[in-house]
Coordinates of C-alpha atoms in Angstrom, one line a residue:
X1 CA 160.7 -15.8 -68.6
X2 CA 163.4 -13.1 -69.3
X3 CA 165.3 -14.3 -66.1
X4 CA 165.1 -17.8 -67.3
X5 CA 167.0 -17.3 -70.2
X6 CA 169.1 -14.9 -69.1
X7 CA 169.9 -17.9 -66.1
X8 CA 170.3 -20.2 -69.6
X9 CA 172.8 -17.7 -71.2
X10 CA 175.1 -18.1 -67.4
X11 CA 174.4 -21.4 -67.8
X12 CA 175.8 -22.3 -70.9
X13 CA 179.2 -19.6 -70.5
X14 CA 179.4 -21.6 -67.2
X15 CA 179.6 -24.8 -68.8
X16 CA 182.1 -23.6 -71.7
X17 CA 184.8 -21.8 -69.4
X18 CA 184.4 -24.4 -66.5
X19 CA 187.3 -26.2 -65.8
X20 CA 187.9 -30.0 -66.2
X21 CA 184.4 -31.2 -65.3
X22 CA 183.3 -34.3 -64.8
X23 CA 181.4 -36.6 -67.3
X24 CA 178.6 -36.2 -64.5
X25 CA 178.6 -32.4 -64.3
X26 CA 178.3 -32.5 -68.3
X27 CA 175.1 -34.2 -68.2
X28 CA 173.7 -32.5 -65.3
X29 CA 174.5 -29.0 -66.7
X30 CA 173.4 -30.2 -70.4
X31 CA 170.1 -31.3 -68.7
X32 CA 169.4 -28.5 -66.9
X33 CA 170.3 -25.9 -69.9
X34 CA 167.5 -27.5 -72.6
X35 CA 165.4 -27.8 -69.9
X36 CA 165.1 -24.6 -69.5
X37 CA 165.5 -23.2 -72.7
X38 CA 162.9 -25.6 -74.1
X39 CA 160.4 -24.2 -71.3
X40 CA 161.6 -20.7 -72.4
X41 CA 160.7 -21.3 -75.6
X42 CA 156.9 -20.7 -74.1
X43 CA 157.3 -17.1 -74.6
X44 CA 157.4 -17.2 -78.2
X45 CA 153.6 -18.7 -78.5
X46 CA 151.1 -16.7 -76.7
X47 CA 148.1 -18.4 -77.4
X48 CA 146.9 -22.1 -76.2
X49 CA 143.9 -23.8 -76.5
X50 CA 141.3 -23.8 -74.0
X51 CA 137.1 -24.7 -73.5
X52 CA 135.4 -22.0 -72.6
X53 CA 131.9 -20.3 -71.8
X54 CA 130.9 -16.7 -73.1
X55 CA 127.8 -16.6 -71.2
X56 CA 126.1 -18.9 -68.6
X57 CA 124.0 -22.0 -69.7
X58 CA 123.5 -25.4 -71.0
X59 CA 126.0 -27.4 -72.6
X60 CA 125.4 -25.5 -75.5
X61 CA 127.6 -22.6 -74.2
X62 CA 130.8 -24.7 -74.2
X63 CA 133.3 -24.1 -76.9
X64 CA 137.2 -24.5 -77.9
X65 CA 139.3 -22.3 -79.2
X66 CA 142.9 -22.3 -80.2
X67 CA 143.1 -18.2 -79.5
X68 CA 142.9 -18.6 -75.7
X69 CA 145.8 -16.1 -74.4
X70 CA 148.3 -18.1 -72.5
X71 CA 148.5 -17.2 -68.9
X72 CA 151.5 -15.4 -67.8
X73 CA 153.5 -15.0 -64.2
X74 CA 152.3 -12.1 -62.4
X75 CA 153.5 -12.8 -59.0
X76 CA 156.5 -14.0 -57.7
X77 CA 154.7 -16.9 -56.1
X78 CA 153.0 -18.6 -58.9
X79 CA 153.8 -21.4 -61.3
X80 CA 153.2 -21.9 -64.8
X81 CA 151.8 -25.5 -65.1
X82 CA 151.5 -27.5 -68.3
X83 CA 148.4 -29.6 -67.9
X84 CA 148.0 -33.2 -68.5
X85 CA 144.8 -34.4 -67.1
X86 CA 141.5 -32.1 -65.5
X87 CA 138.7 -33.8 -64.0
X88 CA 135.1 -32.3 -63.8
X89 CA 132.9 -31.8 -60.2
X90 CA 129.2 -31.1 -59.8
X91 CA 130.3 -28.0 -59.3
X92 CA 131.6 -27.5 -62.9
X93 CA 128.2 -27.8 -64.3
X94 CA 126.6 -25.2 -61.4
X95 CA 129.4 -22.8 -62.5
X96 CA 128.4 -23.2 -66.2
X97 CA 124.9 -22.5 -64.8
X98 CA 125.9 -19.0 -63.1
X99 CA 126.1 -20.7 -59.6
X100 CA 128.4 -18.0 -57.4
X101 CA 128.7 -15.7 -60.2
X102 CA 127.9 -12.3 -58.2
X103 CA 130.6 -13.5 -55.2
X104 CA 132.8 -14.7 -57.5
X105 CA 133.2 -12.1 -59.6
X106 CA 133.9 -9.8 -56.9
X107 CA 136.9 -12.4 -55.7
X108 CA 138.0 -12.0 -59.1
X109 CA 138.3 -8.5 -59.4
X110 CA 137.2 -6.3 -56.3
X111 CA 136.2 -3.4 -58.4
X112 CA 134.0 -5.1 -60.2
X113 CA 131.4 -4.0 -57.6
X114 CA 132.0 -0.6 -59.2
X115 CA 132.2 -1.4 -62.8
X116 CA 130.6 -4.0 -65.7
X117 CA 133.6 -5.8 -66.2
X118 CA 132.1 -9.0 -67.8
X119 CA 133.9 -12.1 -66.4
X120 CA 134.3 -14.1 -69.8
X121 CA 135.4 -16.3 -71.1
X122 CA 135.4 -18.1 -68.4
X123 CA 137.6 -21.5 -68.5
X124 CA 136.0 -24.4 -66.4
X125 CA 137.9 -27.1 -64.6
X126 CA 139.0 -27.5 -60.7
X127 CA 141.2 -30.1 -60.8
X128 CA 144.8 -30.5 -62.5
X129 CA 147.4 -32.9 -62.8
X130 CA 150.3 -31.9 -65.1
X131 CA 153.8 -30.5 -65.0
X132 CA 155.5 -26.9 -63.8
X133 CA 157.4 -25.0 -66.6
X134 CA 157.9 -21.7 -65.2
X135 CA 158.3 -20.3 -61.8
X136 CA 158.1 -17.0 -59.9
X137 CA 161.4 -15.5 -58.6
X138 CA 160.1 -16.2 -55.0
X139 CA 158.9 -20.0 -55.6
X140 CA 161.4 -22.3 -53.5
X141 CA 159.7 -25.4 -53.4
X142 CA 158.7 -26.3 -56.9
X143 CA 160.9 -26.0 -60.0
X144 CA 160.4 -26.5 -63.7
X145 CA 159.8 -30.2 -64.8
X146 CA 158.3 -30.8 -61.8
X147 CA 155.1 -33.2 -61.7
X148 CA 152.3 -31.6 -59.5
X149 CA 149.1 -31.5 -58.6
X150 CA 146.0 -29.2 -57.4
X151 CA 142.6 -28.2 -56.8
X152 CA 141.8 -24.6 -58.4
X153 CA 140.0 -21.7 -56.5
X154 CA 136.7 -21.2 -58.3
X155 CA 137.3 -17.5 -58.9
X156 CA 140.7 -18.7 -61.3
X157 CA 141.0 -19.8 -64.7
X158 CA 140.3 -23.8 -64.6
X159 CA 142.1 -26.6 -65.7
X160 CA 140.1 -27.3 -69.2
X161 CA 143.6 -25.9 -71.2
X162 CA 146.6 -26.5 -71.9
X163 CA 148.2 -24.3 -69.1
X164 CA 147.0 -22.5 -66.2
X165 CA 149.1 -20.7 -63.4
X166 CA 148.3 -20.9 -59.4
X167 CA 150.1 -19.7 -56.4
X168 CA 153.2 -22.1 -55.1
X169 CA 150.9 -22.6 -51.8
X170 CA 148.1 -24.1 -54.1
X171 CA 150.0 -26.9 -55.6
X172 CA 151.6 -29.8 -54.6
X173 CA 153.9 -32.8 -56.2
X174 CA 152.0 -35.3 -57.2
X175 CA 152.2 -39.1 -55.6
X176 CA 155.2 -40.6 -57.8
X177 CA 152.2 -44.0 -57.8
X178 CA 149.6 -42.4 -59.4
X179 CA 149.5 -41.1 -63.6
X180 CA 148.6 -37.6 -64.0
X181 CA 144.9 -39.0 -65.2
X182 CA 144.5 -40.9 -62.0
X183 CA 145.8 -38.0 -60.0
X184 CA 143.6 -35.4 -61.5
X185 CA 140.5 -37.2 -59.8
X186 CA 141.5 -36.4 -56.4
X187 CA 142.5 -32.6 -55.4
X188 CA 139.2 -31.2 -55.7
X189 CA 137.5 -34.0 -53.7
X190 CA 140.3 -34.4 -51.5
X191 CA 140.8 -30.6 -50.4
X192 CA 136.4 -30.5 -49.9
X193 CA 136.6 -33.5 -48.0
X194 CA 139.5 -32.2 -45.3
X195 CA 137.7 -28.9 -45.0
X196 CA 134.4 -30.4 -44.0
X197 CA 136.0 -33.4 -42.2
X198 CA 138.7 -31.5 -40.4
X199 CA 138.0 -27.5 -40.3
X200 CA 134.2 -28.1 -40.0
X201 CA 134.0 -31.9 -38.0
X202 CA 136.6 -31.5 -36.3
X203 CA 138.1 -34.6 -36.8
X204 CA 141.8 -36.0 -38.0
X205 CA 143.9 -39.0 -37.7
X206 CA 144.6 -38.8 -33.5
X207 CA 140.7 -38.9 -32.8
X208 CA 138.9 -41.4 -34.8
X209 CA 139.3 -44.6 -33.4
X210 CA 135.2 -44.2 -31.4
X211 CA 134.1 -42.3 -33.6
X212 CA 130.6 -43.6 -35.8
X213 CA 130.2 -41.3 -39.0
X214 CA 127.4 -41.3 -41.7
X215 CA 128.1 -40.1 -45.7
X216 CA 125.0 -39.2 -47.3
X217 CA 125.5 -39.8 -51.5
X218 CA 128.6 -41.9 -50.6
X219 CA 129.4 -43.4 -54.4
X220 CA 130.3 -39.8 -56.1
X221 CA 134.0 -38.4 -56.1
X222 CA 133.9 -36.4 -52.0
X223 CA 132.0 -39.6 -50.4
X224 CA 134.4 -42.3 -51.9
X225 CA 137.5 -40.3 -50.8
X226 CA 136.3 -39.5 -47.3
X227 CA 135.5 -43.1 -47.0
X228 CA 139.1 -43.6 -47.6
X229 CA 140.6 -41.2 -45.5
X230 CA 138.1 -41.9 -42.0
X231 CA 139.1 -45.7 -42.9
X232 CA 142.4 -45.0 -42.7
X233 CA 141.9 -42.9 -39.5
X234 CA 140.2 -45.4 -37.8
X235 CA 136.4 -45.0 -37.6
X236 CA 133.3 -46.6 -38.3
X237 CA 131.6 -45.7 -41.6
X238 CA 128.1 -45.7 -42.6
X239 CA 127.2 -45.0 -46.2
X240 CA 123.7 -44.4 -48.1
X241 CA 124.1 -44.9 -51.9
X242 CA 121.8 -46.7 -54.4
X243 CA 122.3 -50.6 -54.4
X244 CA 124.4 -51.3 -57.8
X245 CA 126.9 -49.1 -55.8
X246 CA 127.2 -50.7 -52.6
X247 CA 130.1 -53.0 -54.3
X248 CA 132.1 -49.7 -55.0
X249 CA 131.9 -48.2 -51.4
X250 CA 132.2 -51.9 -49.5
X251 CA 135.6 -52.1 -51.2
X252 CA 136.9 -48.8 -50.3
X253 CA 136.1 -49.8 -46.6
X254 CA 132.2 -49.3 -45.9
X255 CA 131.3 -51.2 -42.4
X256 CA 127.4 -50.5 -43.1
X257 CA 125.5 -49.8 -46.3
X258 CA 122.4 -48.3 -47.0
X259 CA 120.5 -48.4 -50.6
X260 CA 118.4 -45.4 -50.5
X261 CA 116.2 -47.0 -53.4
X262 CA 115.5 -49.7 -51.2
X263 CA 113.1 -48.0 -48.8
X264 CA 112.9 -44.8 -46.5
X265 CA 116.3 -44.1 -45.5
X266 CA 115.4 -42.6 -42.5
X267 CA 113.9 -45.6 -41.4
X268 CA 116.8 -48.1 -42.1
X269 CA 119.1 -46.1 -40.0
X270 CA 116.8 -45.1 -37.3
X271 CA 117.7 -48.6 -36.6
X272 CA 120.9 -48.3 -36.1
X273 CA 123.7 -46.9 -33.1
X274 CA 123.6 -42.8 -33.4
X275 CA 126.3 -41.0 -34.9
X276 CA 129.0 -38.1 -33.9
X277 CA 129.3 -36.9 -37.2
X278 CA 127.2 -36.4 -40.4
X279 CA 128.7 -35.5 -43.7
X280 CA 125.7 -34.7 -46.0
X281 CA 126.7 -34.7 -49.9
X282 CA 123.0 -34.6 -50.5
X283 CA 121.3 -31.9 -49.0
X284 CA 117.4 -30.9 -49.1
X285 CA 115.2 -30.0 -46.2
X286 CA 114.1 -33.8 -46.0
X287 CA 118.0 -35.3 -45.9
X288 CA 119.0 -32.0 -43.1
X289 CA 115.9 -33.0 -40.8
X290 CA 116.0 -36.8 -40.8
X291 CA 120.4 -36.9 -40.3
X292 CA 120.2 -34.2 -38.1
X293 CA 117.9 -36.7 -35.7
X294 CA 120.4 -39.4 -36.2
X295 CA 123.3 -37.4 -34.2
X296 CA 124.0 -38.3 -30.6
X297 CA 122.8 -35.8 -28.6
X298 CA 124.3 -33.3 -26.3
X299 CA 128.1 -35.1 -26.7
X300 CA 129.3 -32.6 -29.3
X301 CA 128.2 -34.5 -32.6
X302 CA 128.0 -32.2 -35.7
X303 CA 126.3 -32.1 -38.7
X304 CA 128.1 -30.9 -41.5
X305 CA 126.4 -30.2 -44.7
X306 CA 128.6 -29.4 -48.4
X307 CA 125.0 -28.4 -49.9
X308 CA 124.5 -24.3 -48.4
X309 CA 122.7 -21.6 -49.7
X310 CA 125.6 -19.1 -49.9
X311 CA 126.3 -18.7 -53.4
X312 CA 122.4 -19.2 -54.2
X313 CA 121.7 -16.6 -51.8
X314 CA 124.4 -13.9 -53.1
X315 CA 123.0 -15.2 -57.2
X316 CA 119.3 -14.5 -56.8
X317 CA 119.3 -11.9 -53.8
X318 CA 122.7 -9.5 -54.7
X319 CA 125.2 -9.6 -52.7
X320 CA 124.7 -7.3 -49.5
X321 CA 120.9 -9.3 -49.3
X322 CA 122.5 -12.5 -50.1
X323 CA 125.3 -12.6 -47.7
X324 CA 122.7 -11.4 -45.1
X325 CA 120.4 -14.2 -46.0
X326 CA 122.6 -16.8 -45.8
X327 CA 124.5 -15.5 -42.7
X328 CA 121.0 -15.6 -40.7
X329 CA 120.0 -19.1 -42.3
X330 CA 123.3 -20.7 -40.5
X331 CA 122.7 -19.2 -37.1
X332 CA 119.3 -19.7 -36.7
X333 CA 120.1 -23.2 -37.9
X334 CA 122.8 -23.5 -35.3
X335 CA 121.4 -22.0 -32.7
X336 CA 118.3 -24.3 -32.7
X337 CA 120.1 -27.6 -32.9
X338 CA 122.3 -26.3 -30.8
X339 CA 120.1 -25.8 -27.8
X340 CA 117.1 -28.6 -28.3
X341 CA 119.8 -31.4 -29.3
X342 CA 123.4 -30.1 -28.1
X343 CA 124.4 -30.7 -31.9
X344 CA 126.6 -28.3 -33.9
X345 CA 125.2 -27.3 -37.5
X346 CA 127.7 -26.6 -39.7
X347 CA 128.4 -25.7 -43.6
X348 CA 131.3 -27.8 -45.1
X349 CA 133.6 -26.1 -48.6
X350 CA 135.9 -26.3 -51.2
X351 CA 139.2 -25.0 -50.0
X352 CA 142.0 -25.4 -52.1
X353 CA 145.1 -26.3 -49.9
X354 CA 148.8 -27.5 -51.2
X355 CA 149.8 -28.3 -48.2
X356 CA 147.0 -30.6 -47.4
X357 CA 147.3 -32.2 -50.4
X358 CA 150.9 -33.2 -49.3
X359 CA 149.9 -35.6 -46.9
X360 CA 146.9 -36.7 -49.0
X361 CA 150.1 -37.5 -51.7
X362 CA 151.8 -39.4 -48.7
X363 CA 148.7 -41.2 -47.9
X364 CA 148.6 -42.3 -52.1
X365 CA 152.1 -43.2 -52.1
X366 CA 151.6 -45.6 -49.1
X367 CA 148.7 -47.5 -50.6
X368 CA 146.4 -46.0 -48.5
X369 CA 144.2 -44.1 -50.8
X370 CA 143.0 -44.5 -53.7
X371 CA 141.8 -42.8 -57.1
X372 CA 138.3 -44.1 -57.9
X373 CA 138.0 -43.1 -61.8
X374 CA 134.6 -43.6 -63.4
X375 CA 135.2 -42.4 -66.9
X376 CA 138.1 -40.8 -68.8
X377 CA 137.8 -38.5 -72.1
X378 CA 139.8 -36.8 -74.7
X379 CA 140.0 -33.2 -74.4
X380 CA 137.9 -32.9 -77.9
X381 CA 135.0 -34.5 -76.0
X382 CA 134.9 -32.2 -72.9
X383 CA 131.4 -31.4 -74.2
X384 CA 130.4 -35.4 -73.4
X385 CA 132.4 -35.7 -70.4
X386 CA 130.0 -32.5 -68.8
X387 CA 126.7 -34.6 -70.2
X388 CA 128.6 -37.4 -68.2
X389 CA 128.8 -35.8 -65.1
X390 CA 125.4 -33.5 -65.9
X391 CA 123.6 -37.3 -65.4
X392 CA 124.5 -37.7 -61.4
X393 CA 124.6 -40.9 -60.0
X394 CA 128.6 -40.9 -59.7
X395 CA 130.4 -43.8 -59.1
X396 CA 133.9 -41.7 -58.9
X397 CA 135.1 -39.0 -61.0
X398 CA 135.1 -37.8 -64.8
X399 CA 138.4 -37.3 -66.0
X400 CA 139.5 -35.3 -69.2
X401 CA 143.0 -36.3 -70.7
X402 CA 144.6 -32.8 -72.1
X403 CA 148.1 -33.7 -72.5
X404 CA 147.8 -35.3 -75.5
X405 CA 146.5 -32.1 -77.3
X406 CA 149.0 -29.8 -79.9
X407 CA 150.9 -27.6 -77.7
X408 CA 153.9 -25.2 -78.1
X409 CA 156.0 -27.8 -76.7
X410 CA 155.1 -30.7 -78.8
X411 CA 153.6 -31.6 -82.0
X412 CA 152.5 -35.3 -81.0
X413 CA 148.8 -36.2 -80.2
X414 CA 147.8 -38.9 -77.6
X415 CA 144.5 -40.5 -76.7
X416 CA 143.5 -40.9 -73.7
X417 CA 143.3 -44.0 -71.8
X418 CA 139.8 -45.5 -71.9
X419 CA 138.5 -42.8 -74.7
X420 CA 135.3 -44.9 -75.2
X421 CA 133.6 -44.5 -71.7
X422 CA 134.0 -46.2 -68.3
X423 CA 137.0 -47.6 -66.7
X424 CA 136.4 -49.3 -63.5
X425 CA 138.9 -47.8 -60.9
X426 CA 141.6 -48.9 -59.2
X427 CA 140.3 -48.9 -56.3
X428 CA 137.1 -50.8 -57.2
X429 CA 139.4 -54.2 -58.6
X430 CA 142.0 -53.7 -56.0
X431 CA 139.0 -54.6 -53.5
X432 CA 136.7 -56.7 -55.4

């Protein structure tokens, strides 16, 4: 932040001893110098507020505080980012839990292995939607001011605060169409969805058109966003969900729907053409054998599951043990589907991506996806929001407004849109 103002200080001796400029140049340079000195006035507060755990549990563990150190640059790649909006996962409330601690820890810090470092306070949140007021000295495509976007790595601070700092290559702008709560419903789902669908399926825009996929759980946040995104590629989808969500997933492009409370699943789409990919948001023994049989065989379908035992494994068995576990649960499971069926087994995750998350901007700003927002809430009622989400059933994604919250930069409060509980998406009038 040092270089910033000194950049300010040039700045504004620039603009005094400058010749003759234009009215143009006045405004631009003006601009530019609060700018700047307004984001370097960050330096002076080092504390924000944040909701955070102290151990792992229930809701119970959640707090705020108004004492949360602000985070700082450490690399020449990262940005500062101001957040406006976070949005919660499934995976928030396993997190709260302990899921992943022992693996995640050690991403965190690599010496933990060594030491007791404890890992609190841990601050929640994957997704983020707000603004960039500080960059590293080697950042060349973002700049301060800038709107962005971006799904957090699990082993960094989350988005539940006022500010929060990530690598350039983890952030992207955000699609000019969408608000910042609209847009903080999509990285987290978005970046999961491309990994499983195009690192793990194998599948992308070019290769689509023949190509017959079943979502298991289709109605949460990952299934109504890959709905989206293989509609807009071309293929057919098949989705299972309970009935009262069948409206949701139709509009966002559906071809077949299947109410699980309506019967055995596995017998309503026995019935119908096999598949050449699965995505399974549900997992369980039951939901792997039965979608597994609904693959073509031996023409290079795959199964692709977001629900593995990894971070389970690593929790209750140690690392070493638990990496070993889960590393001889996939092959055996490949191997055997793999020779009786000629169908690839595969485990689908979260991979934050800024880059991917450009085209998925492109793909908002041309109409072509969608946020599906079930409910939005106020940065005092993160504790709700988590009870929310903590219920299942999704019908879209949770989003907490933070903007509006007492910063360094502002004194003014905000509600958030829709502060009383659900707001139909976009995407579910835009269809209906």
């Amino acid at each position: 932040m040092a270089s910033l103002r000194a950049l300010s200080s040039t700045r504004v001796a620039t603009f005094f001893y400058r010749k003759a400029p234009s009215s143009t140049q006045v405004l631009a340079s003006c601009s530019i110098w609060c700018r700047r000195n307004l984001y370097g006035s960050l330096r002076r507060h080092n504390s924000m507020s944040a909701w955070v755990i102290d151990q792992y549990g229930t809701n119970e563990v959640l707090r705020v505080s108004d004492e949360i150190m602000m985070p700082t640059i450490n690399l020449a790649s990262e940005v500062l980012i101001k957040v406006e909006a976070a949005s919660l996962n499934p995976l928030d409330i396993a997190m709260r839990g302990g899921y992943g601690a022992t693996l995640l820890k050690l991403r965190r810090d690599p010496m933990s292995v060594m030491q007791n470092d404890t890992e609190f306070p841990l601050i929640l949140g994957r997704d983020v939607s707000g603004v960039v007021v500080e960059c590293g000295s080697q950042v060349t495509h973002f700049a301060p001011g800038d709107e962005v976007w971006a799904a957090v790595p699990p082993w960094k601070q989350g988005s539940l605060a006022q500010y929060l700092t990530l690598t350039e290559y983890e952030v992207s702008h955000k699609p000019k169409s969408l608000s910042h709560t609209e847009a903080a419903s999509v990285p987290y789902v978005a970046t999961t969805a491309l990994s499983a669908l195009v690192n793990a399926a194998g599948l992308c825009s070019d290769n689509c058109s023949d190509k017959r996929v079943l979502i298991t759980g289709g109605s949460g946040g990952v299934g109504t966003f890959s709905i989206q995104l293989l509609k807009a590629w071309g293929a057919h989808v098949t989705v299972t969900c309970a009935g009262n969500a069948e409206g949701l997933v139709r509009g966002l492009g559906a071809d077949k729907v299947v109410d699980y409370t309506a019967g055995d699943v596995a017998a309503q789409l026995e019935a119908t053409e096999k598949y050449d990919v699965v995505l399974d948001n549900v997992g369980g023994v039951d939901t792997e054998r039965w979608a597994l049989g609904l693959l073509r065989p031996w023409s290079g379908a795959k199964y692709v599951t977001l629900v593995s035992p990894l971070l389970h494994s690593t929790d209750a068995a140690g690392l070493a043990e638990g990496l070993a576990r889960a590393g001889c649960s996939l092959h055996s499971k490949a191997l055997q589907n793999l020779l009786s069926r000629g169908v690839f087994y595969r485990w689908g995750f979260y991979a934050p991506d800024g880059p991917a998350l450009d085209e998925v901007s492109a793909l908002v700003d041309a109409g072509k996806l969608l946020p599906v927002v079930q409910a939005c809430f106020p940065f005092s009622q993160v504790p709700q929001a988590f009870q929310r989400v903590e219920q299942g059933h999704a019908r879209g994604k949770t989003v907490i407004s933070v903007g509006g919250q007492r910063d360094p930069l502002s004194e003014q409060e905000e509600g958030c849109p829709a502060e009383d509980g659900d707001r139909h998406a976009r995407a579910q009038t835009a269809h209906s």
